[in-house]
Coordinates of C-alpha atoms and ligand atoms in Angstrom, one line a residue:
X45 CA 141.6 83.8 36.8
X46 CA 143.7 82.3 35.0
X47 CA 142.3 80.8 31.3
X48 CA 143.5 78.1 29.3
X49 CA 147.1 77.7 29.8
X50 CA 150.3 76.4 27.4
X51 CA 153.8 75.8 28.8
X52 CA 155.5 77.0 25.5
X53 CA 159.2 77.0 24.5
X54 CA 160.8 79.0 21.8
X55 CA 164.4 77.0 21.1
X56 CA 166.6 79.8 19.6
X57 CA 169.3 78.3 17.4
X58 CA 173.0 79.7 17.5
X59 CA 174.9 79.7 13.9
X60 CA 175.1 76.9 12.1
X61 CA 178.0 76.6 10.3
X62 CA 178.4 75.2 6.8
X63 CA 180.6 72.4 7.6
X64 CA 177.7 71.2 10.3
X65 CA 175.9 68.0 9.5
X66 CA 172.2 67.6 9.6
X67 CA 173.0 65.2 12.2
X68 CA 175.1 67.8 14.0
X69 CA 172.3 69.8 14.1
X70 CA 169.5 67.5 15.1
X71 CA 171.8 66.6 18.4
X72 CA 171.8 70.3 19.3
X73 CA 168.1 70.4 18.5
X74 CA 167.3 67.7 20.5
X75 CA 169.4 69.0 23.7
X76 CA 167.1 72.4 23.2
X77 CA 163.8 69.7 23.2
X78 CA 165.1 68.2 26.2
X79 CA 165.8 71.2 28.0
X80 CA 162.2 72.6 27.2
X81 CA 160.8 69.7 28.3
X82 CA 162.5 69.5 31.4
X83 CA 160.8 73.3 32.2
X84 CA 157.3 71.6 31.6
X85 CA 156.9 72.8 27.6
X86 CA 154.0 71.4 25.5
X87 CA 155.5 72.7 22.8
X88 CA 158.5 74.2 21.1
X89 CA 159.4 76.9 18.1
X90 CA 162.6 75.8 16.2
X91 CA 163.8 78.4 13.6
X92 CA 163.3 79.2 9.9
X93 CA 166.0 76.7 8.0
X94 CA 166.9 75.4 11.0
X95 CA 168.6 72.2 9.7
X96 CA 171.3 73.7 7.7
X97 CA 173.1 76.9 7.7
X98 CA 171.3 79.7 5.9
X99 CA 172.1 78.9 2.2
X100 CA 170.6 81.6 1.0
X101 CA 173.5 83.8 1.7
X102 CA 175.2 82.0 -1.0
X103 CA 174.7 82.6 -4.9
X104 CA 175.4 78.7 -6.5
X105 CA 175.0 79.3 -10.1
X106 CA 173.6 76.0 -11.1
X107 CA 170.3 76.0 -9.0
X108 CA 170.4 72.0 -8.4
X109 CA 173.8 72.2 -7.1
X110 CA 172.1 73.6 -3.9
X111 CA 169.7 70.8 -3.4
X112 CA 171.7 69.3 -0.6
X113 CA 170.3 71.8 1.3
X114 CA 166.9 70.8 0.8
X115 CA 164.7 68.1 2.5
X116 CA 162.8 65.6 -0.2
X117 CA 160.8 63.9 2.3
X118 CA 159.6 65.2 6.0
X119 CA 160.3 63.4 8.6
X120 CA 163.2 61.6 7.3
X121 CA 165.9 59.6 8.8
X122 CA 168.1 62.5 9.9
X123 CA 165.3 64.1 11.6
X124 CA 163.5 60.9 12.6
X125 CA 165.4 61.2 16.1
X126 CA 163.6 64.5 17.2
X127 CA 160.3 63.4 15.9
X128 CA 160.6 60.1 17.9
X129 CA 161.9 61.9 21.1
X130 CA 159.2 64.4 21.0
X131 CA 156.2 62.0 20.6
X132 CA 157.9 60.3 23.9
X133 CA 158.1 63.6 25.6
X134 CA 154.6 64.1 24.6
X135 CA 156.0 67.5 23.3
X136 CA 154.5 69.2 19.8
X137 CA 156.9 71.8 17.6
X138 CA 157.3 74.0 14.8
X139 CA 160.0 73.3 12.3
X140 CA 161.7 75.3 9.6
X141 CA 163.3 73.7 6.5
X142 CA 163.9 73.9 2.6
X143 CA 161.3 71.5 1.0
X144 CA 162.2 70.3 -2.9
X145 CA 159.2 68.4 -3.8
X146 CA 159.0 65.4 -5.5
X147 CA 158.0 67.5 -8.6
X148 CA 160.8 69.7 -8.4
X149 CA 159.5 72.7 -6.3
X150 CA 161.7 74.3 -4.0
X151 CA 159.9 76.5 -1.1
X152 CA 160.8 77.8 2.2
X153 CA 158.7 75.7 4.6
X154 CA 157.5 75.1 7.9
X155 CA 155.5 72.3 9.9
X156 CA 153.8 72.2 13.2
X157 CA 153.7 68.6 14.6
X158 CA 151.1 67.9 17.4
X159 CA 152.2 65.9 21.1
X160 CA 151.7 62.4 19.2
X161 CA 154.3 63.5 16.7
X162 CA 151.7 63.8 13.6
X163 CA 152.5 66.6 11.2
X164 CA 149.2 68.4 11.7
X165 CA 150.0 71.5 9.4
X166 CA 152.4 72.9 6.9
X167 CA 153.5 75.9 5.5
X168 CA 155.4 77.6 2.6
X169 CA 157.0 81.1 2.8
X170 CA 154.8 83.8 0.7
X171 CA 156.8 86.9 1.4
X172 CA 160.0 86.3 -0.2
X173 CA 162.9 89.0 1.0
X174 CA 166.0 89.8 -1.1
X175 CA 166.9 89.0 -4.7
X176 CA 166.7 86.6 -7.4
X177 CA 170.2 87.1 -8.3
X178 CA 173.6 88.4 -6.5
X179 CA 174.2 92.0 -5.8
X180 CA 177.1 93.1 -7.0
X181 CA 180.0 93.0 -4.5
X182 CA 178.3 91.9 -1.8
X183 CA 179.8 89.3 0.5
X184 CA 176.5 87.9 1.4
X185 CA 173.7 87.8 -0.4
X186 CA 170.0 87.2 0.4
X187 CA 168.8 85.1 -2.6
X188 CA 165.7 83.4 -1.4
X189 CA 163.8 84.8 -4.5
X190 CA 166.2 82.5 -6.4
X191 CA 165.9 79.6 -4.1
X192 CA 162.3 79.4 -3.3
X193 CA 158.9 79.9 -5.2
X194 CA 156.5 81.9 -3.5
X195 CA 154.2 79.4 -1.2
X196 CA 151.0 77.7 -2.7
X197 CA 149.6 77.0 0.8
X198 CA 148.2 80.2 1.7
X199 CA 148.0 81.4 5.6
X200 CA 146.6 78.2 7.2
X201 CA 145.2 77.7 10.8
X202 CA 145.8 74.4 12.2
X203 CA 144.1 72.6 15.6
X204 CA 146.9 71.5 17.3
X205 CA 146.6 69.6 20.6
X206 CA 143.3 71.8 21.1
X207 CA 144.9 75.4 20.2
X208 CA 144.1 77.0 17.1
X209 CA 148.0 77.5 15.8
X210 CA 148.9 80.0 12.9
X211 CA 152.3 79.7 10.9
X212 CA 154.7 82.1 9.1
X213 CA 158.0 82.5 8.2
X214 CA 160.8 85.3 9.2
X215 CA 159.9 88.4 6.7
X216 CA 156.0 87.6 6.7
X217 CA 156.1 88.4 10.1
X218 CA 156.9 92.3 9.0
X219 CA 153.8 92.2 6.9
X220 CA 150.6 93.1 8.7
X221 CA 148.1 91.3 6.5
X222 CA 149.8 88.1 7.8
X223 CA 148.6 88.4 11.3
X224 CA 145.2 89.7 10.3
X225 CA 144.5 86.8 7.7
X226 CA 145.5 84.3 10.4
X227 CA 143.5 86.0 13.1
X228 CA 140.1 86.2 11.0
X229 CA 140.5 82.8 11.0
X230 CA 140.5 82.4 14.8
X231 CA 144.3 81.7 15.4
X232 CA 145.0 81.6 19.0
X233 CA 148.8 81.7 18.5
X234 CA 151.1 82.5 15.7
X235 CA 154.6 80.7 15.5
X236 CA 157.3 81.8 13.2
X237 CA 161.3 80.8 12.7
X238 CA 163.7 83.8 11.3
X239 CA 166.9 83.8 10.0
X240 CA 168.0 87.9 9.8
X241 CA 171.3 88.4 9.0
X242 CA 172.7 92.4 9.6
X243 CA 174.1 94.4 7.1
X244 CA 172.7 93.1 3.9
X245 CA 173.2 94.6 0.5
X246 CA 170.6 97.4 0.0
X247 CA 169.7 96.9 4.0
X248 CA 172.6 98.9 5.4
X249 CA 169.7 101.3 7.2
X250 CA 168.5 98.3 8.7
X251 CA 171.0 97.2 10.5
X252 CA 171.1 99.5 13.5
X253 CA 167.7 99.0 14.4
X254 CA 167.2 95.7 13.5
X255 CA 166.3 94.4 16.5
X256 CA 163.8 96.8 17.6
X257 CA 162.1 96.6 13.7
X258 CA 162.0 92.7 14.7
X259 CA 160.4 93.1 18.2
X260 CA 158.1 95.6 17.0
X261 CA 156.9 93.4 14.2
X262 CA 156.0 90.9 16.6
X263 CA 154.6 93.3 19.2
X264 CA 152.4 95.1 16.5
X265 CA 151.2 91.4 15.0
X266 CA 150.1 90.4 18.9
X267 CA 148.3 93.6 19.7
X268 CA 146.2 94.4 16.6
X269 CA 145.0 90.8 16.5
X270 CA 144.8 89.8 19.9
X271 CA 146.8 86.9 19.8
X272 CA 149.9 85.7 20.8
X273 CA 153.3 85.4 18.9
X274 CA 156.2 82.9 19.2
X275 CA 159.2 83.5 17.3
X276 CA 162.5 81.4 17.2
X277 CA 165.8 83.2 15.8
X278 CA 168.5 81.3 14.2
X279 CA 171.2 83.7 15.3
X280 CA 174.7 84.4 16.0
X281 CA 177.4 84.3 13.5
X282 CA 177.2 82.0 10.5
X283 CA 180.1 81.7 8.3
X284 CA 181.4 84.9 9.1
X285 CA 177.7 87.0 8.6
X286 CA 176.1 88.2 12.2
X287 CA 172.3 87.2 12.8
X288 CA 170.2 88.8 15.3
X289 CA 169.0 87.1 18.2
X290 CA 165.8 88.5 20.0
X291 CA 163.7 85.0 20.0
X292 CA 160.6 85.9 21.9
X293 CA 157.3 85.3 22.9
X294 CA 154.6 88.6 23.0
X295 CA 151.2 88.7 24.2
X296 CA 148.1 89.5 22.9
X297 CA 148.6 93.0 24.7
X298 CA 151.6 93.6 22.5
X299 CA 153.9 93.0 25.9
X300 CA 157.4 90.9 25.4
X301 CA 156.3 88.3 27.7
X302 CA 159.8 86.4 27.4
X303 CA 162.6 86.8 25.4
X304 CA 166.0 85.3 24.5
X305 CA 169.5 87.0 26.3
X306 CA 172.0 85.8 24.2
X307 CA 172.4 84.7 20.5
X308 CA 173.3 81.0 21.1
X309 CA 171.3 78.1 21.8
X310 CA 168.9 79.4 24.2
X311 CA 165.7 78.0 25.7
X312 CA 162.8 80.7 26.3
X313 CA 160.2 79.1 28.2
X314 CA 156.9 81.0 29.5
X315 CA 153.5 79.6 30.4
X316 CA 151.0 81.5 28.4
X317 CA 147.2 82.4 28.8
X318 CA 145.3 81.8 25.7
X319 CA 142.4 83.1 27.4
X320 CA 144.4 86.9 27.6
X321 CA 143.3 87.4 24.3
X322 CA 139.6 87.7 25.4
X323 CA 139.6 90.7 26.8
X324 CA 140.9 92.4 23.2
X325 CA 138.7 90.5 21.2
X326 CA 135.5 91.6 23.0
X327 CA 136.2 95.2 22.7
X328 CA 139.2 97.2 21.5
X329 CA 139.6 94.8 18.7
X330 CA 136.4 93.1 18.3
X331 CA 136.9 92.7 14.3
X332 CA 133.0 92.0 13.8
X333 CA 131.9 94.9 15.7
X334 CA 134.4 97.7 14.6
X335 CA 136.5 96.4 10.8
X336 CA 134.9 97.9 7.9
X337 CA 136.2 95.6 4.9
X338 CA 134.5 98.1 2.1
X339 CA 137.0 100.6 3.2
X340 CA 140.1 98.1 2.5
X341 CA 139.9 97.1 -1.1
X342 CA 143.1 98.7 -1.4
X343 CA 145.2 96.2 0.5
X344 CA 144.0 93.3 -1.7
X345 CA 143.0 95.4 -5.5
X346 CA 147.0 97.0 -5.2
X347 CA 150.4 95.4 -5.1
X348 CA 152.6 98.5 -5.2
X349 CA 152.0 102.3 -4.4
X350 CA 150.1 104.2 -6.6
X351 CA 148.5 107.4 -6.8
X352 CA 145.6 108.7 -4.3
X353 CA 142.2 107.5 -4.5
X354 CA 139.9 110.2 -5.2
X355 CA 137.8 111.5 -2.0
X356 CA 134.2 112.1 -2.5
X357 CA 133.4 116.1 -2.9
X358 CA 137.7 117.0 -2.5
X359 CA 139.7 118.0 -4.3
X360 CA 142.9 116.8 -2.6
X361 CA 145.5 116.6 -5.3
X362 CA 144.4 120.1 -6.8
X363 CA 148.3 121.7 -7.0
X364 CA 149.9 118.8 -7.5
X365 CA 147.9 117.8 -10.0
X366 CA 147.7 121.2 -11.7
X367 CA 144.3 121.8 -10.7
X368 CA 143.5 124.6 -8.5
X369 CA 141.7 124.2 -4.7
X370 CA 138.2 125.1 -4.2
Ligands
ING404 N1 165.3 87.1 6.9 C1 165.2 89.0 7.4 C2 164.1 89.0 7.6 O1 162.9 89.5 7.3 C3 165.8 90.8 6.2 C4 165.7 89.7 5.4 C5 167.1 91.3 6.7 C6 164.5 91.8 5.9 C7 167.2 92.4 7.2 C8 164.7 93.1 6.7 C9 166.4 93.2 7.0 O2 163.7 89.3 9.1 C10 164.3 86.0 5.8 N2 164.9 85.3 6.0 O3 163.2 86.5 5.8

């Protein structure tokens, strides 16, 4: 029995070189949109920071000198053609971009737009990886903590053409709390974009299993929360820095339903059954029946790693705490 279906596309975008204009990029995004619509897609996921090269790899001494990478309004004349064509095609989409607010705040932002071309929801990235100052002698930096403030909109769930969408951005996908907070609000599908460079300063150990860690994060999030996940990479090589591809759609079972094969511009399309989650939600991940929040307090009370909590009636840290085991 096939349930509520959504014809869904993930639009992977290959490298955007520093010299590419937003107009050049929008032409590429329009081509991906047309391709997705031709395959019957009703929603398209574009990557994080999709309108420019991944500029947090650069150190710019004077922050405001990087503001040309930011959008002051959305939509704006440069991306309006994407909004117009998507509305003509009756296709909704997720888009990531750098947001500069009227009162001077900078965020790594994404929006979901419905099939009528209306912005239904906005999200501002909460888990900002990397550093706020350059790492010495590194050819490429990861300075999201320098360019962006921590998002102030929480993790919202939005009704897009009758489907409950959750949104996040890139590094968020590595944190279990994100999917759980969205799932507790009834999200059926979490959409996200990402830019995952290889060989970043301090992340060298990650490089050799970056694809497996990426997919593991999506699959765990989908499976443990009985929801679909769709993730779009900005991939390929940008300004000499390689970034992983691996754009994918993951089912509530945790299985990868569809996946990009290359690292360039590529549409990944599949028709998802939103009711496939029901079996999991009714039994193994029936949150109301099985979750015990009274035992989870550390998750919201502690930020970093700390000391073990006392276990009632046990001296579990006897030796290391200088005590003696009973
Ligand atoms: N990018 C990366 C990501 O979380 C990163 C940061 C790279 C983390 C490599 C770990 C290893 O996929 C963004 N933009 O968050």
